[in-house]
Short mmCIF file of C-alpha atoms in Angstrom, two decimals:
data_model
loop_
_atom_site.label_atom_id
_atom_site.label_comp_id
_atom_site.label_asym_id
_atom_site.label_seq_id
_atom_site.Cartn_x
_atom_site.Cartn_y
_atom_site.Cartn_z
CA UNK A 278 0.00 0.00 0.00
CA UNK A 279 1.17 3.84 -1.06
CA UNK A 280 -0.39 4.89 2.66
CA UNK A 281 0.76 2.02 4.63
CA UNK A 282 0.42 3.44 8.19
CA UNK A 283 -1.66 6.64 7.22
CA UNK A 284 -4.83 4.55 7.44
CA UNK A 285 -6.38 6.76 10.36
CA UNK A 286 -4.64 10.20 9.24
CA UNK A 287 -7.17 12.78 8.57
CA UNK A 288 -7.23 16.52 8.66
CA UNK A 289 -3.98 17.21 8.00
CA UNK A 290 -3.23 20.71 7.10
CA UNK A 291 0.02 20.74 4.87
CA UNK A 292 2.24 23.43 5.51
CA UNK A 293 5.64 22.41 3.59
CA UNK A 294 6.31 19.93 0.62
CA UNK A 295 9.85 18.63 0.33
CA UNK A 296 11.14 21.66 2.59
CA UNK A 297 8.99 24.31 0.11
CA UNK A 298 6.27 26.25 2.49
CA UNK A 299 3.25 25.81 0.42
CA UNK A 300 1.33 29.13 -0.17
CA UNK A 301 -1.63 27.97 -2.68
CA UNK A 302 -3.08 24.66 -3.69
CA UNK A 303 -1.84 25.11 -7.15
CA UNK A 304 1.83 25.31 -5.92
CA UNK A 305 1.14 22.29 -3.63
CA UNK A 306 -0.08 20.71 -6.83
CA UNK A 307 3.22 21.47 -8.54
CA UNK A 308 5.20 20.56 -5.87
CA UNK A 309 3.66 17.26 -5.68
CA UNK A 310 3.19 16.51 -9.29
CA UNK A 311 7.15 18.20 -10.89
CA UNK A 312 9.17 16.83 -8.06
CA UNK A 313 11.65 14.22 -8.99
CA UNK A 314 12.42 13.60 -5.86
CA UNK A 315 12.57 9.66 -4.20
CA UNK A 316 9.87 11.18 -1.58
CA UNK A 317 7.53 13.23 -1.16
CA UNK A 318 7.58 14.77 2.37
CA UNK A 319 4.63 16.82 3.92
CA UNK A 320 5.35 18.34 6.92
CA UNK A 321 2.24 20.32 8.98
CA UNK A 322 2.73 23.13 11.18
CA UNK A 323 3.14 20.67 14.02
CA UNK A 324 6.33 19.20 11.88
CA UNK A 325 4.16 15.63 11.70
CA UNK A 326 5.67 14.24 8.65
CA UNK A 327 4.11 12.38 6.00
CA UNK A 328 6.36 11.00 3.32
CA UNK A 329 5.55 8.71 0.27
CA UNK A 330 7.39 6.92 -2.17
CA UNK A 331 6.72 9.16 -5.18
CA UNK A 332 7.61 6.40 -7.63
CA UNK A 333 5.14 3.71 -5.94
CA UNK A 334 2.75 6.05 -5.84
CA UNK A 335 2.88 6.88 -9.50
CA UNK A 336 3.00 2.97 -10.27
CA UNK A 337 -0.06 2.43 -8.01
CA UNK A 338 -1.94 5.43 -9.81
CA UNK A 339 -3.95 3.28 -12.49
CA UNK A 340 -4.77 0.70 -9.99
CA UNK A 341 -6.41 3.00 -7.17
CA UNK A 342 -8.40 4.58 -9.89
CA UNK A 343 -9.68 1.64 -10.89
CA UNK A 344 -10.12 0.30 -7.67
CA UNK A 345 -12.44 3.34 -6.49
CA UNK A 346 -13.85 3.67 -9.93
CA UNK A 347 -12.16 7.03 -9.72
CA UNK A 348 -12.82 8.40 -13.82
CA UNK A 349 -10.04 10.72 -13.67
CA UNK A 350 -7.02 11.62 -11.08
CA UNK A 351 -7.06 15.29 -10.71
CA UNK A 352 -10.15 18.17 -11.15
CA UNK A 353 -10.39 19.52 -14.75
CA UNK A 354 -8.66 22.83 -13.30
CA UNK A 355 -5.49 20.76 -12.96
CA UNK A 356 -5.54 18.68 -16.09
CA UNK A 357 -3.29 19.57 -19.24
CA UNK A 358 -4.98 21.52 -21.87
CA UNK A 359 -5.54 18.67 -24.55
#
């Protein structure tokens, strides 16, 4: 599982993404989505950290979606123009 352990986590309020403060949802988007990093690490204002393996994540995309019957993995605001 990409949230192995995070089963129970709710109401997080991210404050940082890979050491970036995040100061809009579409940088925290772009944070999430550009990084190249191994992790991704979201830290709250309580420094709880969060961290998931970016590349298992991405590999477990398709499958959740399916899963969930999820049509499409991000709001039409955040898709590419086609």
């Amino acid at each position: 599982d990409v949230n192995q352990g995070y089963h129970e986590l709710f109401g997080l309020v991210v404050a940082e993404v890979n050491g970036t403060k995040v100061k809009n949802f579409q940088q925290f988007f772009q944070l999430v989505t550009q990084t190249q990093a191994p992790y991704v690490i979201f830290k709250d204002n309580d420094n709880f950290e969060l961290v998931i393996f970016r590349q298992k994540a991405v590999q477990s995309r398709a499958t959740i979606l399916r899963t969930y019957r999820i049509d499409q993995d991000r709001s039409p605001d955040l898709r590419e123009p086609q």
